[in-house]
N, CA, C and O atoms as a MOPAC input file, in Angstrom:
PM7 MOZYME 1SCF
protein

 N    -28.78900 1   -48.79500 1    29.17800 1
 C    -28.83800 1   -49.50500 1    27.91500 1
 C    -28.21900 1   -48.60400 1    26.84600 1
 O    -28.57100 1   -47.43000 1    26.73100 1
 N    -27.29400 1   -49.16800 1    26.06700 1
 C    -26.68400 1   -48.38900 1    25.00000 1
 C    -27.59700 1   -48.38400 1    23.78500 1
 O    -28.58900 1   -49.11200 1    23.73700 1
 N    -27.25800 1   -47.56800 1    22.81800 1
 C    -28.06400 1   -47.46200 1    21.60600 1
 C    -28.12100 1   -48.80000 1    20.87000 1
 O    -29.18200 1   -49.19600 1    20.38800 1
 N    -27.00400 1   -49.48900 1    20.78300 1
 C    -26.96300 1   -50.78600 1    20.08400 1
 C    -27.84100 1   -51.80600 1    20.80500 1
 O    -28.57500 1   -52.56000 1    20.16500 1
 N    -27.76400 1   -51.83000 1    22.13300 1
 C    -28.61500 1   -52.75000 1    22.90000 1
 C    -30.08800 1   -52.42600 1    22.69900 1
 O    -30.92600 1   -53.32500 1    22.63000 1
 N    -30.39600 1   -51.14000 1    22.60600 1
 C    -31.78000 1   -50.71500 1    22.38500 1
 C    -32.29100 1   -51.20400 1    21.03400 1
 O    -33.42200 1   -51.67800 1    20.92900 1
 N    -31.46600 1   -51.09000 1    20.00700 1
 C    -31.85600 1   -51.54300 1    18.66300 1
 C    -32.02200 1   -53.05900 1    18.64100 1
 O    -32.98700 1   -53.56800 1    18.07200 1
 N    -31.08500 1   -53.78700 1    19.25900 1
 C    -31.18800 1   -55.25000 1    19.32100 1
 C    -32.46800 1   -55.66600 1    20.04300 1
 O    -33.18100 1   -56.56200 1    19.59200 1
 N    -32.74700 1   -55.01400 1    21.15400 1
 C    -33.94700 1   -55.32900 1    21.92800 1
 C    -35.21000 1   -55.06900 1    21.11500 1
 O    -36.14600 1   -55.86700 1    21.13800 1
 N    -35.23000 1   -53.95600 1    20.40100 1
 C    -36.38800 1   -53.58700 1    19.58400 1
 C    -36.68300 1   -54.66200 1    18.54000 1
 O    -37.82400 1   -55.10400 1    18.40600 1
 N    -35.64600 1   -55.08500 1    17.79300 1
 C    -35.87100 1   -56.06400 1    16.73100 1
 C    -36.12400 1   -57.46900 1    17.27200 1
 O    -36.85200 1   -58.24000 1    16.64700 1
 N    -35.54000 1   -57.81700 1    18.41600 1
 C    -35.84900 1   -59.13400 1    18.98400 1
 C    -37.30000 1   -59.17800 1    19.46200 1
 O    -37.94900 1   -60.21900 1    19.35900 1
 N    -37.81900 1   -58.05700 1    19.98400 1
 C    -39.23100 1   -58.00100 1    20.36000 1
 C    -40.11800 1   -58.09500 1    19.12700 1
 O    -41.16700 1   -58.73900 1    19.16800 1
 N    -39.70900 1   -57.45600 1    18.02200 1
 C    -40.48100 1   -57.52700 1    16.77000 1
 C    -40.55800 1   -58.96800 1    16.27200 1
 O    -41.62300 1   -59.43100 1    15.86500 1
 N    -39.42700 1   -59.67500 1    16.30500 1
 C    -39.37900 1   -61.05900 1    15.83000 1
 C    -40.29200 1   -61.94800 1    16.67500 1
 O    -40.95400 1   -62.84200 1    16.14800 1
 N    -40.32600 1   -61.69900 1    17.99000 1
 C    -41.13800 1   -62.51000 1    18.90200 1
 C    -42.57200 1   -62.00700 1    19.03300 1
 O    -43.31600 1   -62.46500 1    19.90000 1
 N    -42.96100 1   -61.06300 1    18.17200 1
 C    -44.30900 1   -60.47800 1    18.17800 1
 C    -44.69300 1   -59.87000 1    19.53000 1
 O    -45.85800 1   -59.91000 1    19.92500 1
 N    -43.71500 1   -59.31200 1    20.23000 1
 C    -43.97900 1   -58.61000 1    21.48200 1
 C    -44.26500 1   -57.14500 1    21.16600 1
 O    -43.80100 1   -56.63700 1    20.14500 1
 N    -45.01900 1   -56.45700 1    22.02200 1
 C    -45.31500 1   -55.04000 1    21.75100 1
 C    -44.05800 1   -54.17200 1    21.81600 1
 O    -43.22500 1   -54.31900 1    22.71100 1
 N    -43.94400 1   -53.26200 1    20.84300 1
 C    -42.82400 1   -52.31700 1    20.79800 1
 C    -43.37400 1   -50.93800 1    20.47900 1
 O    -44.52700 1   -50.80300 1    20.06900 1
 N    -42.55900 1   -49.92500 1    20.66500 1
 C    -42.93800 1   -48.57900 1    20.25800 1
 C    -42.75800 1   -48.44300 1    18.75600 1
 O    -42.42600 1   -49.41400 1    18.07600 1
 N    -42.97700 1   -47.24200 1    18.23800 1
 C    -42.79800 1   -47.01500 1    16.80300 1
 C    -41.33600 1   -47.05000 1    16.39000 1
 O    -41.01800 1   -47.42000 1    15.26000 1
 N    -40.45000 1   -46.67000 1    17.29300 1
 C    -39.01400 1   -46.67500 1    17.00600 1
 C    -38.27000 1   -47.21000 1    18.21800 1
 O    -38.79400 1   -47.17900 1    19.33200 1
 N    -37.04100 1   -47.70600 1    18.01000 1
 C    -36.24300 1   -48.12600 1    19.16400 1
 C    -35.95000 1   -46.93900 1    20.07500 1
 O    -35.77500 1   -45.81400 1    19.60700 1
 N    -35.90000 1   -47.19700 1    21.36400 1
 C    -35.60800 1   -46.13700 1    22.33100 1
 C    -34.20900 1   -45.58000 1    22.07600 1
 O    -33.25000 1   -46.33700 1    21.92600 1
 N    -34.10000 1   -44.26000 1    22.02900 1
 C    -32.79800 1   -43.62800 1    21.86100 1
 C    -32.45000 1   -43.23900 1    20.44700 1
 O    -31.39300 1   -42.64500 1    20.23200 1
 N    -33.29800 1   -43.54800 1    19.45400 1
 C    -33.00200 1   -43.19700 1    18.06700 1
 C    -33.13800 1   -41.69500 1    17.85400 1
 O    -32.27800 1   -41.08000 1    17.22200 1
 N    -34.19300 1   -41.10600 1    18.36700 1
 C    -34.43300 1   -39.67000 1    18.21300 1
 C    -33.60000 1   -38.90700 1    19.23900 1
 O    -33.58000 1   -39.29200 1    20.40800 1
 N    -32.90600 1   -37.82800 1    18.83500 1
 C    -32.12200 1   -37.07800 1    19.81600 1
 C    -32.98000 1   -36.47400 1    20.92100 1
 O    -32.47300 1   -36.19200 1    22.00600 1
 N    -34.25900 1   -36.27400 1    20.66800 1
 C    -35.14900 1   -35.74100 1    21.69600 1
 C    -35.60600 1   -36.82200 1    22.66500 1
 O    -36.10800 1   -36.51000 1    23.74500 1
 N    -35.44100 1   -38.08500 1    22.29500 1
 C    -35.85600 1   -39.19600 1    23.15400 1
 C    -34.68200 1   -39.77800 1    23.94100 1
 O    -34.86800 1   -40.68600 1    24.75000 1
 N    -33.49200 1   -39.26500 1    23.71100 1
 C    -32.31700 1   -39.81300 1    24.39000 1
 C    -32.43100 1   -39.64200 1    25.87800 1
 O    -33.00300 1   -38.67000 1    26.37300 1
 N    -31.89100 1   -40.58000 1    26.56600 1
 C    -31.86300 1   -40.49900 1    28.01900 1
 C    -30.43400 1   -40.48400 1    28.51000 1
 O    -29.51100 1   -40.11900 1    27.78100 1
 N    -30.26900 1   -40.87500 1    29.72600 1
 C    -28.95300 1   -40.87800 1    30.37100 1
 C    -27.95000 1   -41.72600 1    29.59900 1
 O    -26.76700 1   -41.39000 1    29.55500 1
 N    -28.40600 1   -42.82800 1    28.98400 1
 C    -27.48800 1   -43.73500 1    28.31300 1
 C    -26.75000 1   -43.09300 1    27.14800 1
 O    -25.65000 1   -43.53700 1    26.81800 1
 N    -27.30100 1   -42.08100 1    26.51900 1
 C    -26.64600 1   -41.48300 1    25.36300 1
 C    -25.41900 1   -40.67100 1    25.73500 1
 O    -24.58100 1   -40.38900 1    24.87800 1
 N    -25.30100 1   -40.29500 1    26.98300 1
 C    -24.08900 1   -39.60100 1    27.42500 1
 C    -22.99800 1   -40.61900 1    27.70700 1
 O    -21.84700 1   -40.25300 1    27.94200 1
 N    -23.35700 1   -41.90000 1    27.68400 1
 C    -22.42500 1   -42.98900 1    27.97600 1
 C    -21.70700 1   -42.75900 1    29.30600 1
 O    -20.56000 1   -43.17200 1    29.47800 1
 N    -22.38000 1   -42.10800 1    30.23300 1
 C    -21.82400 1   -41.90000 1    31.56300 1
 C    -20.80700 1   -40.78300 1    31.66500 1
 O    -20.29700 1   -40.53100 1    32.75700 1
 N    -20.48400 1   -40.09000 1    30.55400 1
 C    -19.44800 1   -39.05800 1    30.58700 1
 C    -19.78600 1   -37.94900 1    31.56400 1
 O    -18.94300 1   -37.58100 1    32.38200 1
 N    -20.98900 1   -37.40700 1    31.50600 1
 C    -21.35700 1   -36.30200 1    32.38800 1
 C    -21.33600 1   -36.74800 1    33.84400 1
 O    -20.89300 1   -36.00600 1    34.72000 1
 N    -21.81500 1   -37.95700 1    34.10000 1
 C    -21.90600 1   -38.43300 1    35.46700 1
 C    -20.52300 1   -38.70000 1    36.05000 1
 O    -20.30500 1   -38.47000 1    37.23900 1
 N    -19.57700 1   -39.18400 1    35.23100 1
 C    -18.19900 1   -39.33500 1    35.68300 1
 C    -17.57700 1   -37.96800 1    35.91800 1
 O    -16.82800 1   -37.78200 1    36.87700 1
 N    -17.88000 1   -37.01700 1    35.05200 1
 C    -17.37100 1   -35.65600 1    35.17700 1
 C    -17.84400 1   -35.03900 1    36.48800 1
 O    -17.06400 1   -34.39900 1    37.19200 1
 N    -19.12100 1   -35.23000 1    36.81700 1
 C    -19.67400 1   -34.68400 1    38.05500 1
 C    -19.05600 1   -35.36400 1    39.27500 1
 O    -18.77100 1   -34.71000 1    40.27800 1
 N    -18.85000 1   -36.67200 1    39.18500 1
 C    -18.31100 1   -37.41500 1    40.31200 1
 C    -16.88500 1   -36.97800 1    40.62200 1
 O    -16.50300 1   -36.87700 1    41.78800 1
 N    -16.09300 1   -36.71700 1    39.57600 1
 C    -14.70500 1   -36.32800 1    39.76700 1
 C    -14.51700 1   -34.84900 1    40.03400 1
 O    -13.41300 1   -34.42300 1    40.37400 1
 N    -15.56400 1   -34.05800 1    39.89100 1
 C    -15.46500 1   -32.61100 1    40.04100 1
 C    -15.58700 1   -32.20900 1    41.50300 1
 O    -16.41400 1   -32.75000 1    42.23700 1
 N    -14.76300 1   -31.26300 1    41.92000 1
 C    -14.82400 1   -30.73500 1    43.28600 1
 C    -15.70900 1   -29.49500 1    43.35000 1
 O    -15.88100 1   -28.91000 1    44.41900 1
 N    -16.26800 1   -29.09400 1    42.21800 1
 C    -17.06400 1   -27.87800 1    42.13100 1
 C    -18.43500 1   -28.10900 1    42.75400 1
 O    -19.12000 1   -29.07100 1    42.40700 1
 N    -18.84200 1   -27.23200 1    43.67300 1
 C    -20.15100 1   -27.35300 1    44.31600 1
 C    -21.27200 1   -26.75500 1    43.48900 1
 O    -22.44100 1   -27.05100 1    43.73700 1
 N    -20.94700 1   -25.92300 1    42.51500 1
 C    -21.97100 1   -25.28000 1    41.69400 1
 C    -22.35400 1   -26.22200 1    40.55700 1
 O    -21.70600 1   -26.22600 1    39.51100 1
 N    -23.38600 1   -27.00500 1    40.75200 1
 C    -23.77400 1   -28.02800 1    39.78000 1
 C    -24.15900 1   -27.44600 1    38.42600 1
 O    -23.77800 1   -27.99900 1    37.39500 1
 N    -24.90700 1   -26.34200 1    38.40200 1
 C    -25.31200 1   -25.74700 1    37.12800 1
 C    -24.10800 1   -25.30800 1    36.32300 1
 O    -24.05200 1   -25.52200 1    35.11200 1
 N    -23.14700 1   -24.69800 1    36.98900 1
 C    -21.94700 1   -24.23300 1    36.30000 1
 C    -21.15600 1   -25.42100 1    35.74900 1
 O    -20.64500 1   -25.36300 1    34.63100 1
 N    -21.05700 1   -26.48900 1    36.52900 1
 C    -20.34300 1   -27.68400 1    36.08800 1
 C    -21.03500 1   -28.29800 1    34.88200 1
 O    -20.37600 1   -28.68700 1    33.91700 1
 N    -22.36400 1   -28.38800 1    34.93300 1
 C    -23.11800 1   -28.95300 1    33.81600 1
 C    -22.90500 1   -28.12000 1    32.56100 1
 O    -22.67100 1   -28.67400 1    31.48700 1
 N    -22.98300 1   -26.79800 1    32.68100 1
 C    -22.77900 1   -25.92500 1    31.52500 1
 C    -21.37400 1   -26.05700 1    30.97100 1
 O    -21.19200 1   -26.02500 1    29.75400 1
 N    -20.37700 1   -26.20500 1    31.82800 1
 C    -19.01100 1   -26.40900 1    31.35400 1
 C    -18.89600 1   -27.71900 1    30.59200 1
 O    -18.20100 1   -27.78800 1    29.57800 1
 N    -19.57100 1   -28.75800 1    31.06800 1
 C    -19.55100 1   -30.04100 1    30.37200 1
 C    -20.19700 1   -29.91100 1    28.99300 1
 O    -19.65600 1   -30.40500 1    28.00300 1
 N    -21.35600 1   -29.24800 1    28.92700 1
 C    -22.04500 1   -29.06000 1    27.65000 1
 C    -21.17200 1   -28.25200 1    26.69800 1
 O    -21.05600 1   -28.59900 1    25.52200 1
 N    -20.56400 1   -27.18900 1    27.18600 1
 C    -19.67600 1   -26.38400 1    26.33800 1
 C    -18.53100 1   -27.22400 1    25.79400 1
 O    -18.16600 1   -27.08600 1    24.62600 1
 N    -17.96400 1   -28.08700 1    26.61800 1
 C    -16.86800 1   -28.95600 1    26.18500 1
 C    -17.33900 1   -29.90200 1    25.07400 1
 O    -16.64100 1   -30.08200 1    24.07500 1
 N    -18.51100 1   -30.49900 1    25.24400 1
 C    -19.05200 1   -31.41700 1    24.23900 1
 C    -19.33100 1   -30.68100 1    22.93300 1
 O    -18.98800 1   -31.17400 1    21.85800 1
 N    -19.94800 1   -29.50800 1    23.01800 1
 C    -20.28900 1   -28.74000 1    21.81700 1
 C    -19.03300 1   -28.29700 1    21.08600 1
 O    -18.95900 1   -28.42000 1    19.86300 1
 N    -18.04900 1   -27.78600 1    21.80500 1
 C    -16.82000 1   -27.32400 1    21.16700 1
 C    -16.09200 1   -28.45000 1    20.45200 1
 O    -15.49600 1   -28.22900 1    19.39800 1
 N    -16.13100 1   -29.66000 1    21.01100 1
 C    -15.38800 1   -30.76000 1    20.40600 1
 C    -16.17400 1   -31.51700 1    19.33500 1
 O    -15.56800 1   -32.22000 1    18.52600 1
 N    -17.51500 1   -31.39500 1    19.30200 1
 C    -18.30500 1   -32.21400 1    18.37900 1
 C    -19.15200 1   -31.45200 1    17.37500 1
 O    -19.59600 1   -32.04300 1    16.39000 1
 N    -19.39300 1   -30.17300 1    17.58300 1
 C    -20.29100 1   -29.42100 1    16.71200 1
 C    -19.49100 1   -28.41200 1    15.89700 1
 O    -18.77800 1   -27.57900 1    16.45700 1
 N    -19.61200 1   -28.49100 1    14.57400 1
 C    -18.92400 1   -27.54100 1    13.70600 1
 C    -19.78800 1   -26.32800 1    13.41600 1
 O    -19.26200 1   -25.22600 1    13.26500 1
 N    -21.05300 1   -26.49600 1    13.33600 1
 C    -21.96200 1   -25.39700 1    13.04500 1
 C    -23.32400 1   -25.94600 1    12.68000 1
 O    -23.50700 1   -27.15900 1    12.57100 1
 N    -24.26300 1   -25.06500 1    12.49400 1
 C    -25.61600 1   -25.47700 1    12.13300 1
 C    -25.82300 1   -25.19700 1    10.65900 1
 O    -25.52700 1   -24.10200 1    10.18100 1
 N    -26.33000 1   -26.17900 1     9.94100 1
 C    -26.63800 1   -25.99900 1     8.52800 1
 C    -28.12900 1   -26.22200 1     8.32500 1
 O    -28.73400 1   -27.07800 1     8.97000 1
 N    -28.70000 1   -25.45700 1     7.44100 1
 C    -30.12700 1   -25.58200 1     7.14900 1
 C    -30.29200 1   -26.52800 1     5.97000 1
 O    -29.62900 1   -26.37500 1     4.94400 1
 N    -31.17200 1   -27.49700 1     6.11900 1
 C    -31.42900 1   -28.46400 1     5.06800 1
 C    -32.90800 1   -28.42400 1     4.72100 1
 O    -33.73900 1   -28.02700 1     5.53800 1
 N    -33.22700 1   -28.83700 1     3.50300 1
 C    -34.61900 1   -28.82600 1     3.06100 1
 C    -35.43500 1   -29.92900 1     3.72400 1
 O    -36.59300 1   -29.71000 1     4.08200 1
 N    -34.85000 1   -31.10400 1     3.89100 1
 C    -35.58200 1   -32.24000 1     4.44100 1
 C    -35.66600 1   -32.15200 1     5.95900 1
 O    -34.72000 1   -31.72000 1     6.61800 1
 N    -36.79400 1   -32.56000 1     6.50300 1
 C    -36.93500 1   -32.67800 1     7.94900 1
 C    -37.47300 1   -34.06200 1     8.26700 1
 O    -38.11800 1   -34.70000 1     7.43500 1
 N    -37.20000 1   -34.51200 1     9.46900 1
 C    -37.64800 1   -35.81700 1     9.91800 1
 C    -38.43100 1   -35.63400 1    11.20600 1
 O    -38.05300 1   -34.83500 1    12.06300 1
 N    -39.51800 1   -36.37300 1    11.33800 1
 C    -40.33800 1   -36.29000 1    12.54000 1
 C    -40.22300 1   -37.60000 1    13.30300 1
 O    -40.43000 1   -38.67800 1    12.74700 1
 N    -39.89200 1   -37.49200 1    14.57700 1
 C    -39.81000 1   -38.67300 1    15.43000 1
 C    -41.22100 1   -39.18700 1    15.68300 1
 O    -42.10200 1   -38.41900 1    16.06800 1
 N    -41.44100 1   -40.48500 1    15.47000 1
 C    -42.76700 1   -41.05200 1    15.67700 1
 C    -43.07000 1   -41.26300 1    17.15300 1
 O    -44.22500 1   -41.47000 1    17.52700 1
 N    -42.04400 1   -41.21000 1    17.99400 1
 C    -42.25200 1   -41.38400 1    19.42700 1
 C    -42.63800 1   -40.08000 1    20.10000 1
 O    -43.61900 1   -40.03300 1    20.84200 1
 N    -41.86400 1   -38.99800 1    19.84800 1
 C    -42.12700 1   -37.73400 1    20.55500 1
 C    -42.71800 1   -36.65700 1    19.65100 1
 O    -43.04500 1   -35.57300 1    20.13400 1
 N    -42.86400 1   -36.92200 1    18.35800 1
 C    -43.48000 1   -36.00600 1    17.39000 1
 C    -42.73500 1   -34.68300 1    17.23200 1
 O    -43.35100 1   -33.67200 1    16.89500 1
 N    -41.42200 1   -34.66900 1    17.46700 1
 C    -40.62700 1   -33.45700 1    17.28300 1
 C    -39.89200 1   -33.57400 1    15.96100 1
 O    -39.31800 1   -34.61800 1    15.64900 1
 N    -39.91200 1   -32.49200 1    15.18000 1
 C    -39.26900 1   -32.49300 1    13.86700 1
 C    -37.79000 1   -32.16500 1    14.00500 1
 O    -37.40600 1   -31.27200 1    14.76000 1
 N    -36.96500 1   -32.90200 1    13.26300 1
 C    -35.52500 1   -32.68700 1    13.23100 1
 C    -35.10900 1   -32.37700 1    11.80700 1
 O    -35.66400 1   -32.92100 1    10.85300 1
 N    -34.13800 1   -31.51000 1    11.67300 1
 C    -33.64000 1   -31.17300 1    10.33400 1
 C    -32.57000 1   -32.13400 1     9.91800 1
 O    -32.02600 1   -32.01500 1     8.82000 1

């Protein structure tokens, strides 16, 4: 399930008075599951001839971080996920 599908499902359950969690699944980065990778890591593993899975996983993470993360900035405000109770800056 993608993030958009998760949000749609959450609000359709709210409209129909069905039980839901405090937040849609996948909103908190600590609650993300396999769907948030959009299959990239799993395609990477499938196409890789490397037998060392840990090394392959670390290379994938390094690739994602290098292309998407500029740096860490400290902010005054923090947010707490109501599902997993972990604070995010």
